[in-house]
Short mmCIF file of C-alpha atoms and ligand atoms in Angstrom, two decimals:
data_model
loop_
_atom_site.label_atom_id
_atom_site.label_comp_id
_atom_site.label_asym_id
_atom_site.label_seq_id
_atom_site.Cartn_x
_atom_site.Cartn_y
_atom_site.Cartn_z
CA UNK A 80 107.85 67.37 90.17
CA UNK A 81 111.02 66.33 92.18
CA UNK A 82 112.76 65.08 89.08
CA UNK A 83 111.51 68.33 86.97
CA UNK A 84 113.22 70.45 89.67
CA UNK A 85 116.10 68.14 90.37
CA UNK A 86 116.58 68.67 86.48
CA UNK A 87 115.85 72.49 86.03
CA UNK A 88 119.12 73.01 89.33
CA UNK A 89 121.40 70.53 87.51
CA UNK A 90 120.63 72.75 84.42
CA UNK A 91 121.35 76.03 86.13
CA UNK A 92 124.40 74.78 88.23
CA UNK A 93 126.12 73.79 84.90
CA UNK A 94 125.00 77.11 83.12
CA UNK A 95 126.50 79.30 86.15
CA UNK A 96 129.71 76.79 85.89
CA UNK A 97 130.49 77.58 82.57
CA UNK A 98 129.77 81.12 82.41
CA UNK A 99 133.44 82.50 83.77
CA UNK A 100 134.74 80.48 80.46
CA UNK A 101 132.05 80.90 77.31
CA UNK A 102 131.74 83.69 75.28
CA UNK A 103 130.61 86.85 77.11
CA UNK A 104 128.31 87.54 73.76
CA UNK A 105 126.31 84.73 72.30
CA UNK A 106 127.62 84.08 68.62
CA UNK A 107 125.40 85.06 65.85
CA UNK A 108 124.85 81.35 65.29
CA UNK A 109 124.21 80.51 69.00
CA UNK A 110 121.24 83.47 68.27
CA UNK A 111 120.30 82.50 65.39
CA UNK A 112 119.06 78.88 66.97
CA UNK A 113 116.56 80.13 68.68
CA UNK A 114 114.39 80.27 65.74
CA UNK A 115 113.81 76.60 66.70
CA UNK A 116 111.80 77.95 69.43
CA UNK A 117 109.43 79.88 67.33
CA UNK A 118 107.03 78.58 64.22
CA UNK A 119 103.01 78.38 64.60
CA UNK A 120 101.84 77.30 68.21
CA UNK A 121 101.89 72.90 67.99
CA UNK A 122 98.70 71.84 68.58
CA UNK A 123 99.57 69.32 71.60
CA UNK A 124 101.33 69.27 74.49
CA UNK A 125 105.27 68.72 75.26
CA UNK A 126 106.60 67.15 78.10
CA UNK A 127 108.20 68.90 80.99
CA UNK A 128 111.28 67.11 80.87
CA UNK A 129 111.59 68.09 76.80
CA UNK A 130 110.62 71.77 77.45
CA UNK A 131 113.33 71.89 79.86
CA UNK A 132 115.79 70.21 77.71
CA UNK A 133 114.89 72.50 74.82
CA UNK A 134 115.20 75.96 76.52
CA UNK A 135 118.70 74.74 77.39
CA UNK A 136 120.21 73.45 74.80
CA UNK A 137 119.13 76.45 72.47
CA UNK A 138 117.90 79.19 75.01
CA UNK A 139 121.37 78.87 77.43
CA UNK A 140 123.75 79.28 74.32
CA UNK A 141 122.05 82.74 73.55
CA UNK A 142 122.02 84.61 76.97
CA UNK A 143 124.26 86.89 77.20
CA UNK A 144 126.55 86.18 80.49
CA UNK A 145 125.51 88.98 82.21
CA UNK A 146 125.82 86.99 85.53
CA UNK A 147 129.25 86.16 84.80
CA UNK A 148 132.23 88.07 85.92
CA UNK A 149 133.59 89.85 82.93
CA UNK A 150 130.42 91.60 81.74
CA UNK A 151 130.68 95.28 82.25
CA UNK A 152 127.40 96.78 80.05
CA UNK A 153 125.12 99.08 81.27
CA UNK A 154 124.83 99.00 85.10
CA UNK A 155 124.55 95.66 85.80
CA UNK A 156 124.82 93.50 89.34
CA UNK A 157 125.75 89.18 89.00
CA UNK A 158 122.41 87.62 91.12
CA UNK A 159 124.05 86.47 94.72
CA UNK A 160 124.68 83.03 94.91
CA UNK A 161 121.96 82.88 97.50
CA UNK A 162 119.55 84.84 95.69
CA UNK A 163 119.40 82.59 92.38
CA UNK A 164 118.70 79.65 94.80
CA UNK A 165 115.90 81.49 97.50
CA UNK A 166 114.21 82.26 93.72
CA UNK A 167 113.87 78.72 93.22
CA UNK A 168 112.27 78.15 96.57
CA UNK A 169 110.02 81.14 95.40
CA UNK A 170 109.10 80.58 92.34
CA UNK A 171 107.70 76.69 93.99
CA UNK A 172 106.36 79.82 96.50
CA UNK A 173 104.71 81.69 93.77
CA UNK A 174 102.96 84.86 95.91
CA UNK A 175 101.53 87.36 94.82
CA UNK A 176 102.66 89.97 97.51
CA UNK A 177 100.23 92.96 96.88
CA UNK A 178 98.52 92.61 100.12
CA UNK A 179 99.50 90.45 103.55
CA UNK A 180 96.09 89.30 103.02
CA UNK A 181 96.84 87.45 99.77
CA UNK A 182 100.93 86.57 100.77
CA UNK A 183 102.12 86.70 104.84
CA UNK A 184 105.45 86.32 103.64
CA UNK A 185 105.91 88.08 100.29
CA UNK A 186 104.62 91.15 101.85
CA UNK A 187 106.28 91.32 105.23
CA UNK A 188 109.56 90.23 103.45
CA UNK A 189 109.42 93.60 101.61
CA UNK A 190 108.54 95.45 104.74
CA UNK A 191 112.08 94.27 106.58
CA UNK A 192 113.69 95.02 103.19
CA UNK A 193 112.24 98.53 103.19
CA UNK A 194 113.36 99.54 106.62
CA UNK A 195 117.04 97.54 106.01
CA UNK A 196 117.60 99.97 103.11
CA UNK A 197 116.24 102.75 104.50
CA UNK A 198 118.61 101.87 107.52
CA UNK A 199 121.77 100.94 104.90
CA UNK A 200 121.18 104.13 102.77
CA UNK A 201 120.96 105.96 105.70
CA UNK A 202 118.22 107.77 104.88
CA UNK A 203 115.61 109.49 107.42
CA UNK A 204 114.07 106.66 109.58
CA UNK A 205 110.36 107.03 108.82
CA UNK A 206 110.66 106.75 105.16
CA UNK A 207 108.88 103.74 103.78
CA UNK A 208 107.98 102.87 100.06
CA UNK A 209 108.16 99.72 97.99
CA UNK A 210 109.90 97.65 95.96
CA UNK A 211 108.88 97.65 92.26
CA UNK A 212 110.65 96.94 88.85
CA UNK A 213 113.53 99.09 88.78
CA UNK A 214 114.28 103.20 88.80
CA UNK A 215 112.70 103.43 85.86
CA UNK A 216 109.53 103.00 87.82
CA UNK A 217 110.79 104.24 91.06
CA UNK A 218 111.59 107.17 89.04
CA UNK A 219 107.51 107.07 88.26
CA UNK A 220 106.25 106.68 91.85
CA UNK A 221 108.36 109.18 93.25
CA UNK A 222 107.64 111.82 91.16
CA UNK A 223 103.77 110.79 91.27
CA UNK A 224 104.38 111.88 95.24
CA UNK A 225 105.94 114.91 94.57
CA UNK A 226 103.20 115.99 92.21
CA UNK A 227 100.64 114.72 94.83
CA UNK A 228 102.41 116.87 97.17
CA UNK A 229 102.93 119.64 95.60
CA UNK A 230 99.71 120.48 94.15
CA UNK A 231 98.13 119.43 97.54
CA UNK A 232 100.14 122.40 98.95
CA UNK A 233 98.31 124.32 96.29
CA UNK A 234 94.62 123.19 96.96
CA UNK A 235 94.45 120.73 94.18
CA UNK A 236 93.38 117.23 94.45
CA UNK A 237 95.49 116.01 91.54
CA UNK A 238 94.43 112.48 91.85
CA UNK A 239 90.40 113.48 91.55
CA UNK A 240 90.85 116.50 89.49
CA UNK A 241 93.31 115.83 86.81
CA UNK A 242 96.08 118.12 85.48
CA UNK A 243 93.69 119.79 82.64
CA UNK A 244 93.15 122.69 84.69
CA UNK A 245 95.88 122.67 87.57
CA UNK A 246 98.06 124.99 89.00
CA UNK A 247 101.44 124.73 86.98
CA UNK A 248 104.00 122.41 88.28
CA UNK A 249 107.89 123.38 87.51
CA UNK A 250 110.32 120.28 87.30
CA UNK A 251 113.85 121.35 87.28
CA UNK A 252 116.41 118.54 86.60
CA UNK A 253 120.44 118.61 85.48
CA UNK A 254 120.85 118.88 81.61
CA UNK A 255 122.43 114.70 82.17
CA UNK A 256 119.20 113.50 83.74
CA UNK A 257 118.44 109.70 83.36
CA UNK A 258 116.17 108.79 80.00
CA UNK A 259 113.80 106.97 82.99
CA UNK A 260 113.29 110.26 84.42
CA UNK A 261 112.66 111.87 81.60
CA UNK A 262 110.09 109.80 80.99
CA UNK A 263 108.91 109.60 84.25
CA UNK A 264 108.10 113.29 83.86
CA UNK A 265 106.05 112.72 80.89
CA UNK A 266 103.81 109.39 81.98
CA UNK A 267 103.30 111.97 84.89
CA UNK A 268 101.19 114.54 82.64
CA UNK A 269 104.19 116.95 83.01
CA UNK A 270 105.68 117.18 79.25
CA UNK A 271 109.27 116.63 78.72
CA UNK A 272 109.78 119.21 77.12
CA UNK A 273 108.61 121.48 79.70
CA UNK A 274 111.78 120.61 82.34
CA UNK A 275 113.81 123.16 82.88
CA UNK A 276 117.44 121.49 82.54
CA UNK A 277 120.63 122.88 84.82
CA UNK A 278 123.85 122.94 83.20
CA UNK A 279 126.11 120.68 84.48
CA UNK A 280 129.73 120.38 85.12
CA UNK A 281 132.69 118.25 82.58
CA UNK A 282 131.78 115.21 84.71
CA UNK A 283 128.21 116.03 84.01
CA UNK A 284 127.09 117.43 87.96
CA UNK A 285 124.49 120.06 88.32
CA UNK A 286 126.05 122.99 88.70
CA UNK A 287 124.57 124.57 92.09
CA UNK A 288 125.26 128.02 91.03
CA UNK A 289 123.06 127.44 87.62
CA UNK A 290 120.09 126.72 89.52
CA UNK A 291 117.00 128.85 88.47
CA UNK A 292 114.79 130.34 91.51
CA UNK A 293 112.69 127.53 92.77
CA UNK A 294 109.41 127.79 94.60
CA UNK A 295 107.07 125.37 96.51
CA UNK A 296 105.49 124.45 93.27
CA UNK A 297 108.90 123.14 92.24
CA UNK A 298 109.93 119.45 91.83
CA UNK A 299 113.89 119.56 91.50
CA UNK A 300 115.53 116.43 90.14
CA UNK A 301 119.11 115.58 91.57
CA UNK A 302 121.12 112.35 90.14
CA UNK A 303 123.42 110.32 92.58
CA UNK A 304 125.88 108.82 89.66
CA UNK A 305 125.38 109.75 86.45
CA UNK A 306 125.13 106.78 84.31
CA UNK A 307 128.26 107.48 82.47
CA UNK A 308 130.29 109.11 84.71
CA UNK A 309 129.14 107.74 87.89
CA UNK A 310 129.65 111.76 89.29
CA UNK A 311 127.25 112.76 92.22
CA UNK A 312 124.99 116.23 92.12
CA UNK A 313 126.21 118.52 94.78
CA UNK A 314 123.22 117.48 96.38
CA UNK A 315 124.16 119.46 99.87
CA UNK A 316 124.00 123.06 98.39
CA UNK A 317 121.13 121.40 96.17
CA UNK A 318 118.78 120.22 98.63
CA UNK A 319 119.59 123.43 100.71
CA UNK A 320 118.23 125.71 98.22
CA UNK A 321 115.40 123.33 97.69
CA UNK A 322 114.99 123.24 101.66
CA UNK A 323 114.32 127.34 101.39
CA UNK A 324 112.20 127.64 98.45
CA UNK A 325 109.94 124.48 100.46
CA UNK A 326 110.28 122.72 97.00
CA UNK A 327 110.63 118.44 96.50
CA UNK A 328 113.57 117.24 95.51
CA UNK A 329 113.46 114.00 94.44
CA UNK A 330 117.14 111.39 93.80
CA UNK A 331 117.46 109.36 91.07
CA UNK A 332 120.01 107.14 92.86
CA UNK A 333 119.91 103.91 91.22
CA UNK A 334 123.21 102.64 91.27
CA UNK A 335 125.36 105.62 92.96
CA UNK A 336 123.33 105.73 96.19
CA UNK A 337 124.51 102.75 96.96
CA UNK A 338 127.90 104.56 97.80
CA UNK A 339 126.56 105.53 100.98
CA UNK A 340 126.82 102.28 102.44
CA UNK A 341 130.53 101.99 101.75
CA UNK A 342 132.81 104.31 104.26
CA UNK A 343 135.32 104.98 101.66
CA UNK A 344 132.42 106.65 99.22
CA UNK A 345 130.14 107.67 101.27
CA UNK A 346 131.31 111.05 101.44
CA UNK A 347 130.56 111.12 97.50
CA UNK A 348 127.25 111.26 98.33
CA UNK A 349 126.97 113.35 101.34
CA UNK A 350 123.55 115.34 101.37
CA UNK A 351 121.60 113.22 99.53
CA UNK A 352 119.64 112.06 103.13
CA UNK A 353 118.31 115.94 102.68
CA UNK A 354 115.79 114.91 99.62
CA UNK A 355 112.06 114.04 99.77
CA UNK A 356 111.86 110.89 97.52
CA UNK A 357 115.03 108.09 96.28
CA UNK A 358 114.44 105.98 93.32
CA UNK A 359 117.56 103.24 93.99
CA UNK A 360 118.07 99.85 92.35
CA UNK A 361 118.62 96.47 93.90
CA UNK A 362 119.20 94.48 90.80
CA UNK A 363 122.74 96.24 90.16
CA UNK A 364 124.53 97.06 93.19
CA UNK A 365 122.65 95.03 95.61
CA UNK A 366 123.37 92.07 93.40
CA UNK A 367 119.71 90.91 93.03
CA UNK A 368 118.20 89.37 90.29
CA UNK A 369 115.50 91.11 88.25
CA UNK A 370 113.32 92.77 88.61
CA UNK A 371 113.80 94.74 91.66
CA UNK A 372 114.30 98.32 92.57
CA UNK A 373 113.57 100.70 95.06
CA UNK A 374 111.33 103.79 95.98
CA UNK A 375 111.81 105.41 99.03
CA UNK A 376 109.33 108.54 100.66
CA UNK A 377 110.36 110.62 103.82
CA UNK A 378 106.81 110.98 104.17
CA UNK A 379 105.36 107.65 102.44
CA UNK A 380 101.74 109.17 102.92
CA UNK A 381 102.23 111.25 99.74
CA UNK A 382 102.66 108.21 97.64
CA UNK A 383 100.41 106.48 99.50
CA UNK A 384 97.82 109.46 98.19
CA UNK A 385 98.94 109.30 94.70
CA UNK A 386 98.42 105.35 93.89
CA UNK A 387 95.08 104.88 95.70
CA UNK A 388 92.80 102.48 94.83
CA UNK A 389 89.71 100.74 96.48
CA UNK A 390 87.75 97.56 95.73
CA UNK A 391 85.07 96.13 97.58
CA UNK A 392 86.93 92.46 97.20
CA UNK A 393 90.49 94.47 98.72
CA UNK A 394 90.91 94.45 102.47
CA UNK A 395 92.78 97.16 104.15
CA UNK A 396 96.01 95.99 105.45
CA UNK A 397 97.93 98.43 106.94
CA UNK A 398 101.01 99.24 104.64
CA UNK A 399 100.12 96.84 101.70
CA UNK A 400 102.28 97.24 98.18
CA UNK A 401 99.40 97.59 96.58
CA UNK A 402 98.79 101.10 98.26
CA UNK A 403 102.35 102.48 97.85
CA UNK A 404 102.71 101.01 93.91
CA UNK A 405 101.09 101.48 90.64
CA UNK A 406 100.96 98.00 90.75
CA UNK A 407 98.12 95.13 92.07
CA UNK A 408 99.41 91.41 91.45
CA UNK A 409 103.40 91.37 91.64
CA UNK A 410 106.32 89.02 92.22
CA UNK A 411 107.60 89.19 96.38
CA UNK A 412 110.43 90.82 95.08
CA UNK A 413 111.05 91.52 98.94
CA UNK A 414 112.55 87.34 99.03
CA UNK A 415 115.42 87.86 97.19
CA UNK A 416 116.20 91.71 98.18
CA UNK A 417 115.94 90.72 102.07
CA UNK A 418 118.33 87.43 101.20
CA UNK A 419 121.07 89.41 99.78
CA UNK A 420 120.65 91.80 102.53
CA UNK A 421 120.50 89.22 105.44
CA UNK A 422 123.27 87.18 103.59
CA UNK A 423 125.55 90.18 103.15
CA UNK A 424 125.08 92.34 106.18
CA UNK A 425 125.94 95.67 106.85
CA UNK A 426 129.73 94.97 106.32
CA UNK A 427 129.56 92.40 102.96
CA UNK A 428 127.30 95.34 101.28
CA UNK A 429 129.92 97.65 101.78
CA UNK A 430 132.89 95.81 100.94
CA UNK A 431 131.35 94.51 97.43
CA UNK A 432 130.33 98.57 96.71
CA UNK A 433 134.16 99.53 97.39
CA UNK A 434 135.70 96.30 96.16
CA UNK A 435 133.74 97.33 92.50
CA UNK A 436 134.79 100.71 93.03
CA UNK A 437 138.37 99.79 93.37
CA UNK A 438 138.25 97.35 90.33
CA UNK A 439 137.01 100.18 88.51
CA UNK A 440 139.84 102.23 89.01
CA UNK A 441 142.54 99.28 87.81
CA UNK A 442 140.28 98.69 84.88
CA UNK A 443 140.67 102.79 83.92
CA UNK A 444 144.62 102.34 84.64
CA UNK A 445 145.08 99.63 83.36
CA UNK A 446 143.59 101.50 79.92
CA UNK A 447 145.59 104.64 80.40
CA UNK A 448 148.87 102.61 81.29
CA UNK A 449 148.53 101.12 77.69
CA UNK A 450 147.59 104.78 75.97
CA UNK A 451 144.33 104.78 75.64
CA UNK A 452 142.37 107.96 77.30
CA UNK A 453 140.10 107.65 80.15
CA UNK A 454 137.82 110.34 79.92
CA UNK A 455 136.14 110.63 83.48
CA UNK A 456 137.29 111.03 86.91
CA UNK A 457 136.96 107.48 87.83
CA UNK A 458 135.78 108.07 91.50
CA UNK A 459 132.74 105.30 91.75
CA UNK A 460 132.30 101.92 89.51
CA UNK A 461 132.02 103.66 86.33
CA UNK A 462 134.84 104.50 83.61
CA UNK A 463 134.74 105.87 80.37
CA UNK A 464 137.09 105.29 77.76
CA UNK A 465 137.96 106.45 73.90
CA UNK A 466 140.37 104.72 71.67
CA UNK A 467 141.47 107.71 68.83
CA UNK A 468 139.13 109.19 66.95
CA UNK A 469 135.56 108.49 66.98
CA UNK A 470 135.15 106.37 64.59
CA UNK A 471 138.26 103.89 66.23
CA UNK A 472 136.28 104.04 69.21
CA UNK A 473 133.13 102.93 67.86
CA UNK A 474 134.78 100.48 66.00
CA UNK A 475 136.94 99.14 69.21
CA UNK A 476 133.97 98.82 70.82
CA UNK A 477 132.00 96.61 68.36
CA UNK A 478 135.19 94.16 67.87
CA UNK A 479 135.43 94.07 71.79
CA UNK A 480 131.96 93.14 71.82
CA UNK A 481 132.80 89.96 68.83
CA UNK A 482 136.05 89.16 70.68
CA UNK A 483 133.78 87.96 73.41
CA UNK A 484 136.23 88.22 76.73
CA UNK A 485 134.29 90.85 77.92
CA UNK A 486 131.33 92.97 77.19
CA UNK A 487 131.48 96.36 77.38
CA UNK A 488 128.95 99.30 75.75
CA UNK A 489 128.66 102.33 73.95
CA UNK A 490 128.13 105.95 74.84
CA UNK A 491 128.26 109.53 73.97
CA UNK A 492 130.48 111.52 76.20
CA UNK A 493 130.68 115.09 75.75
CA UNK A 494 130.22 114.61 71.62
CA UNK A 495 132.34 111.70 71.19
CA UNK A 496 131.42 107.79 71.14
CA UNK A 497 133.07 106.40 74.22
CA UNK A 498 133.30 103.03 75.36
CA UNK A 499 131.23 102.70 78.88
CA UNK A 500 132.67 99.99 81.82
CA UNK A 501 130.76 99.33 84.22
CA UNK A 502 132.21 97.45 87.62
CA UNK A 503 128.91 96.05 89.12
CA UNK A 504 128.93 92.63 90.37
CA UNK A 505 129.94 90.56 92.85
CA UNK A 506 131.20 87.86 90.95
CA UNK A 507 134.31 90.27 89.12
CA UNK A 508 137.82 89.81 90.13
CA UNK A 509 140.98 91.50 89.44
CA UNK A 510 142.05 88.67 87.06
CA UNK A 511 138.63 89.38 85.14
CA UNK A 512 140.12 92.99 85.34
CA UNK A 513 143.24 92.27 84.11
CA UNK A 514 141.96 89.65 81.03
CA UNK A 515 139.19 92.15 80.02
CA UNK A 516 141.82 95.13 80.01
CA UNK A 517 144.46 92.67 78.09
CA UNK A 518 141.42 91.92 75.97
CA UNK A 519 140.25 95.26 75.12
CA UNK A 520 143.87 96.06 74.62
CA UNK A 521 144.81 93.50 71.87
CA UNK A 522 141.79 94.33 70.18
CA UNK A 523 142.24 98.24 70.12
CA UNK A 524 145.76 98.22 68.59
CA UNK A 525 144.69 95.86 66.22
CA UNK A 526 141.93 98.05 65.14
CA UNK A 527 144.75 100.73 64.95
CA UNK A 528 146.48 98.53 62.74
CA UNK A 529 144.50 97.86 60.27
CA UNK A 530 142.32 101.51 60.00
CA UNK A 531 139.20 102.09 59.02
CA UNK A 532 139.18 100.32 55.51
CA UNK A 533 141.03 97.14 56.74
CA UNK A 534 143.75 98.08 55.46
CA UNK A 535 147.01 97.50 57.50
CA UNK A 536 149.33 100.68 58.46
CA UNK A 537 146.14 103.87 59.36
C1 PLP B 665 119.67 102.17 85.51
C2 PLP B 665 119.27 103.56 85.83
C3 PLP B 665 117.92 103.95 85.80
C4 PLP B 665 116.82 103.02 85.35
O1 PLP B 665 116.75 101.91 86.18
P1 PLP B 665 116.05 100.54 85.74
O2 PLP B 665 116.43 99.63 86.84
O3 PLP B 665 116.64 100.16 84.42
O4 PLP B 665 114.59 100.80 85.66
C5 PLP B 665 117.61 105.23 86.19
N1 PLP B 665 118.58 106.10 86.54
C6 PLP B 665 119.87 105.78 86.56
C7 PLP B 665 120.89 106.80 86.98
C8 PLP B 665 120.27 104.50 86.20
O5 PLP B 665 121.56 104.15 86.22
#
């Protein structure tokens, strides 16, 4: 075992040196090897030693370098230093933190996580929730409160009785909600179709005054950071009307909630503390590895309600996961999320929030110094960018993507392709800025070059 592990950290402390130089993408042949991985199941064993010696010459080649500095798809946070080495020590761990009963640490790990975000985020003191796979299912959980609570106020026991016959449930969310909420809405019983959706603003906000009536049998949907556009719901006026009407609002905050813990953003998302529920990720801008995100209840007894469970061979524990998630056995995803925490502090989260923030910015300058048009108000980590017409864009965006400097996706903005950056990690630095940008740069005017056809002079 020593050996195996002293092998499997040389392994990974060679992989995470090389990863500022390689490739950003894997080449197609790099992919292509890990057919050698595949074919019918052998009918004997393989040493350790070879399985670890396999999965890194052929697996390492084809990861993407995602943890590296210059990758900029999606939203997407490096793992800490200290969190990719507290998972070794917990993977030789290996709880399952449903329950204190079945893992001390796993479970009481996640409970000082929970009340250090809730404290970071500053968000109302009692709230409590869990830590489960990302918004996506934060997304899930919170909105399985809301409809707990909201059809309690109404005299039905959803989690007995079913929707077939209950009182109608309105969910109101802006026309740029997240895909994960959407389908949140429908695991939920709710249809998506039936949401009503809010117009939104040019940077895709809700727009306050667009807000149908709501009523206490509303669930309204707000969005800190819109995925593209990293722009914040005016969740003040938002929450206020909500507030009258005694309707939920639940926050889809994954990455942009995270500006709250930052001085110099905070303000961005100002009201936000006013909401019932918060679906917010660790793995991006806390810098965690996956899988870990984040739902949070102002009154955790409604989710609580809605993912009950009971089994003769399950002790009550006070405030076990397994009460407040849809899940039973899970990863103590509460190790990593309280080392980046306790490793960072109050003053490290902030600075690598704004420090993104401010890369962000030079990245979209950068762009628009060499002619290229930014199409967002670049106030948080995210900046959107088209390169001509459409079809340039998309085609920038595949050759940056080849080119392999840096990574950066695709979108739809407003009708056109655009390509999406995304500052998220702790590991980026201006120079990664600058090369990316230089990068991105070269490849766009040669694209203009050579037009659509290849042919030089378009
Ligand atoms: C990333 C994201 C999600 C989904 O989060 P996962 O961690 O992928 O489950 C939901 N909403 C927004 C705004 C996001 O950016």
């Amino acid at each position: 075992m020593d050996e195996l592990l002293q092998d499997a950290a040389d392994r990974a402390a060679q992989y995470l040196r090389n990863l500022p130089e390689r490739r950003v993408a894997p080449s197609d042949a790099d992919v292509a090897q890990l057919a050698e991985l595949g074919g019918d199941l052998p009918s004997g064993p393989m040493p350790d030693v070879e399985i670890l010696a396999l999965l890194d010459r052929v697996g390492s080649p084809a990861t993407m370098a995602s943890a590296g500095p210059r990758y900029f798809g999606f939203v997407t946070g490096g793992a800490l230093p200290v969190t990719v080495a507290t998972n070794v020590l917990a993977g030789a761990w290996d709880q399952n933190a449903f329950s204190p009963v079945a893992s001390p640490v796993g479970a009481e790990l996640e409970r000082i996580s929970l009340g250090w975000l809730v404290d970071i985020l500053e968000l109302p003191p009692e709230s409590y929730g869990a830590l489960v796979t990302g918004s996506q299912q934060a997304n899930f959980c919170g909105l399985a409160a809301a409809r707990h609570a909201v059809l309690t106020r109404s005299g039905w026991d959803v989690e007995e009785r079913g929707l077939n016959s209950a009182p109608s449930v309105r969910i109101v969310a802006g026309a740029e909600a997240h895909a994960t909420l959407v389908r949140a809405v429908s695991l939920l019983g709710f249809g998506r179709g039936t949401i009503e959706l809010v117009e939104v603003d040019d940077q895709g906000r809700m727009r306050a005054d667009a807000l149908p009536p709501l009523d206490d049998r509303t669930v309204l949907c707000i969005q800190a950071g819109n995925v593209n556009s990293g722009a914040f719901d005016p969740a003040e006026s938002l929450c206020a009307a909500a507030r009258k009407a005694n309707a939920w609002v639940h926050v889809d905050g994954a990455f942009g909630l995270w500006a709250r813990t930052a001085p110099g953003r905070a303000h961005l998302a100002a009201g936000f503390e006013l909401a019932d529920s918060w679906a917010v990720d660790a793995h991006k801008w806390l810098n965690t590895p996956y899988d870990t995100g984040v739902v949070l209840l102002r009154q955790p007894e409604h989710l609580a309600a809605a993912m009950s469970l009971s089994a003769a061979y399950i002790p009550p524990a006070g405030r076990a996961p397994i009460d407040y998630t849809p899940e039973a056995s899970r990863r103590a995803r509460g190790i990593a999320t309280w080392a980046a925490l306790r490793s960072l502090g109050r003053s490290g989260v902030a600075d690598m929030v704004e420090r993104c923030c401010a890369l962000a910015a030079r990245f979209g300058a950068r762009l628009h110094d060499g002619g290229y048009e930014v199409l967002n108000d670049v106030v948080l980590n995210q900046v959107l960018v088209a390169f001509g017409d459409d079809e340039t864009t998309s085609r920038v965006i595949q050759a940056v993507q080849d080119d392999g400097t840096c990574w950066c996706g695709g979108t739809e903005w407003h009708g056109r392709p655009a390509m999406r950056i995304s500052v998220s990690s702790w590991a980026s630095t201006a120079a990664d800025i600058d090369r990316s940008a230089e990068a991105i740069m070269r490849v766009a005017s040669a694209a203009h070059r050579k037009g659509p056809t290849g042919r030089a002079g378009n």
